[in-house]
Amino acid sequence: MADFEPRIVGFACNWCCYAGADLAGTSRFNYPPNMRIIRVMCSGRIDPSFILKAFHDGADGVFIGGCHPGDCHYMSGNYKTQKRVVMLAGLLSSLGIEPERLHLEWVSAAEGQQFADAVTRFTARIKELGPLRIPHPKVEDEHAIEPA
């Protein structure tokens, strides 16, 4: 597992975290290249199904970056995100997936170094956890529908 390179999906708020990621890149801050960023207008627009689909489709971790509390351009999007992450952590746990594979970070547009540090820490944590293995329940009924 020493060769394991995690696949991480990152959802980044357009106004803060995405701008922070851009600053990290233009400032040439070093951080692992494992994360693929999806820009969203607000972290509050990230539907829980997006997170579950990312894991289903092979992500080893999901990173959500949003505006600091009180700084959301859409007033309460980041508060909604925080509640959803708590809910999703419980759901992931009940599905047999470590809740630590989902991470929420507040990053402003001026915090490029913080973004790079957060991605570095999260990537290291996912490396420690190893590849995601989604447990599939045993099916006793031979006529049951198999997962796609």
Short mmCIF file of C-alpha atoms in Angstrom, two decimals:
data_model
loop_
_atom_site.label_atom_id
_atom_site.label_comp_id
_atom_site.label_asym_id
_atom_site.label_seq_id
_atom_site.Cartn_x
_atom_site.Cartn_y
_atom_site.Cartn_z
CA MET A 1 0.00 0.00 0.00
CA ALA A 2 3.08 2.24 -0.03
CA ASP A 3 2.34 2.94 -3.69
CA PHE A 4 -1.24 3.99 -2.96
CA GLU A 5 -2.11 7.39 -4.39
CA PRO A 6 -5.58 8.44 -3.26
CA ARG A 7 -8.19 9.79 -5.61
CA ILE A 8 -9.78 12.83 -4.03
CA VAL A 9 -12.70 14.85 -5.31
CA GLY A 10 -12.76 18.45 -4.12
CA PHE A 11 -15.79 20.72 -4.20
CA ALA A 12 -14.72 24.36 -3.91
CA CYS A 13 -16.85 27.47 -3.44
CA ASN A 14 -16.30 29.86 -6.34
CA TRP A 15 -15.97 32.94 -4.15
CA CYS A 16 -13.56 31.75 -1.48
CA CYS A 17 -12.02 28.29 -1.62
CA TYR A 18 -11.67 28.14 -5.39
CA ALA A 19 -10.00 31.55 -5.34
CA GLY A 20 -7.77 30.30 -2.51
CA ALA A 21 -6.85 27.27 -4.63
CA ASP A 22 -6.08 29.58 -7.53
CA LEU A 23 -3.87 31.69 -5.26
CA ALA A 24 -2.06 28.55 -4.10
CA GLY A 25 -1.37 27.65 -7.71
CA THR A 26 -0.24 31.09 -8.85
CA SER A 27 1.92 31.42 -5.73
CA ARG A 28 3.47 28.02 -6.51
CA PHE A 29 2.68 26.57 -3.09
CA ASN A 30 3.39 22.86 -3.03
CA TYR A 31 0.61 20.39 -2.31
CA PRO A 32 -0.22 16.90 -3.56
CA PRO A 33 -1.83 16.65 -7.01
CA ASN A 34 -4.33 13.99 -5.91
CA MET A 35 -7.38 16.23 -5.79
CA ARG A 36 -9.61 17.06 -8.74
CA ILE A 37 -11.51 20.26 -8.04
CA ILE A 38 -15.10 20.89 -9.01
CA ARG A 39 -16.01 24.56 -8.76
CA VAL A 40 -19.47 25.29 -7.37
CA MET A 41 -21.01 28.71 -6.88
CA CYS A 42 -21.54 28.02 -3.17
CA SER A 43 -20.69 25.12 -0.88
CA GLY A 44 -24.36 25.18 0.07
CA ARG A 45 -25.19 24.00 -3.46
CA ILE A 46 -23.39 20.69 -2.96
CA ASP A 47 -26.14 18.11 -2.78
CA PRO A 48 -25.38 15.13 -0.51
CA SER A 49 -25.93 12.87 -3.53
CA PHE A 50 -22.84 14.45 -5.15
CA ILE A 51 -20.72 13.24 -2.23
CA LEU A 52 -22.19 9.75 -2.28
CA LYS A 53 -21.75 9.54 -6.06
CA ALA A 54 -18.11 10.56 -5.77
CA PHE A 55 -17.48 7.70 -3.33
CA HIS A 56 -19.53 5.29 -5.44
CA ASP A 57 -17.53 6.24 -8.53
CA GLY A 58 -14.17 5.53 -6.89
CA ALA A 59 -13.09 8.54 -4.85
CA ASP A 60 -11.07 7.63 -1.76
CA GLY A 61 -11.87 10.98 -0.16
CA VAL A 62 -14.05 14.04 -0.67
CA PHE A 63 -12.91 17.54 0.28
CA ILE A 64 -15.37 20.42 0.59
CA GLY A 65 -14.02 23.96 0.73
CA GLY A 66 -16.27 26.87 1.58
CA CYS A 67 -16.30 30.43 2.85
CA HIS A 68 -15.64 31.08 6.51
CA PRO A 69 -18.82 31.22 8.64
CA GLY A 70 -20.34 34.66 8.28
CA ASP A 71 -18.60 35.32 4.95
CA CYS A 72 -20.86 33.38 2.58
CA HIS A 73 -21.83 35.40 -0.49
CA TYR A 74 -25.22 33.69 -0.33
CA MET A 75 -25.70 34.40 3.38
CA SER A 76 -26.16 30.88 4.82
CA GLY A 77 -24.75 28.41 2.30
CA ASN A 78 -21.78 27.45 4.44
CA TYR A 79 -24.02 26.83 7.46
CA LYS A 80 -26.14 24.47 5.35
CA THR A 81 -22.97 22.72 4.25
CA GLN A 82 -21.80 22.27 7.82
CA LYS A 83 -25.10 20.62 8.77
CA ARG A 84 -24.99 18.38 5.71
CA VAL A 85 -21.45 17.24 6.46
CA VAL A 86 -22.48 16.21 9.98
CA MET A 87 -25.44 14.31 8.53
CA LEU A 88 -23.29 12.70 5.85
CA ALA A 89 -20.65 11.63 8.38
CA GLY A 90 -23.32 9.62 10.19
CA LEU A 91 -24.62 8.18 6.93
CA LEU A 92 -21.14 7.20 5.75
CA SER A 93 -20.46 5.51 9.07
CA SER A 94 -23.69 3.51 8.80
CA LEU A 95 -22.61 2.43 5.30
CA GLY A 96 -19.27 1.18 6.63
CA ILE A 97 -17.24 4.08 5.23
CA GLU A 98 -14.92 6.00 7.54
CA PRO A 99 -16.41 9.47 8.10
CA GLU A 100 -12.86 10.90 8.01
CA ARG A 101 -12.94 10.39 4.25
CA LEU A 102 -15.18 13.47 4.05
CA HIS A 103 -13.54 16.75 5.07
CA LEU A 104 -14.89 20.29 5.32
CA GLU A 105 -12.48 23.23 5.34
CA TRP A 106 -13.12 26.97 5.46
CA VAL A 107 -10.72 28.77 3.10
CA SER A 108 -10.93 32.42 2.05
CA ALA A 109 -9.73 33.81 -1.26
CA ALA A 110 -6.60 35.17 0.47
CA GLU A 111 -5.64 31.86 2.12
CA GLY A 112 -3.71 30.06 -0.60
CA GLN A 113 -1.22 28.62 1.87
CA GLN A 114 -4.03 27.39 4.12
CA PHE A 115 -5.62 25.68 1.11
CA ALA A 116 -2.33 23.96 0.22
CA ASP A 117 -1.82 22.88 3.84
CA ALA A 118 -5.39 21.54 4.12
CA VAL A 119 -5.05 19.50 0.93
CA THR A 120 -1.70 18.15 2.11
CA ARG A 121 -3.12 17.10 5.50
CA PHE A 122 -6.23 15.55 3.98
CA THR A 123 -4.25 13.62 1.35
CA ALA A 124 -1.95 12.26 4.07
CA ARG A 125 -4.97 11.18 6.14
CA ILE A 126 -6.53 9.38 3.18
CA LYS A 127 -3.19 7.66 2.50
CA GLU A 128 -3.24 6.43 6.12
CA LEU A 129 -6.77 5.09 5.69
CA GLY A 130 -5.87 3.34 2.45
CA PRO A 131 -8.06 2.75 -0.59
CA LEU A 132 -11.79 2.93 -0.08
CA ARG A 133 -13.40 -0.45 -0.04
CA ILE A 134 -17.15 -0.07 -0.07
CA PRO A 135 -18.62 -3.01 1.81
CA HIS A 136 -21.33 -4.86 -0.06
CA PRO A 137 -23.82 -6.77 2.07
CA LYS A 138 -24.02 -10.50 1.52
CA VAL A 139 -27.04 -11.47 -0.48
CA GLU A 140 -28.59 -14.76 0.57
CA ASP A 141 -31.29 -14.79 -2.08
CA GLU A 142 -29.96 -16.07 -5.39
CA HIS A 143 -32.70 -14.17 -7.20
CA ALA A 144 -31.74 -10.80 -5.72
CA ILE A 145 -30.67 -8.03 -8.04
CA GLU A 146 -26.92 -7.58 -8.15
CA PRO A 147 -25.40 -4.11 -7.70
CA ALA A 148 -24.51 -2.28 -10.91
#
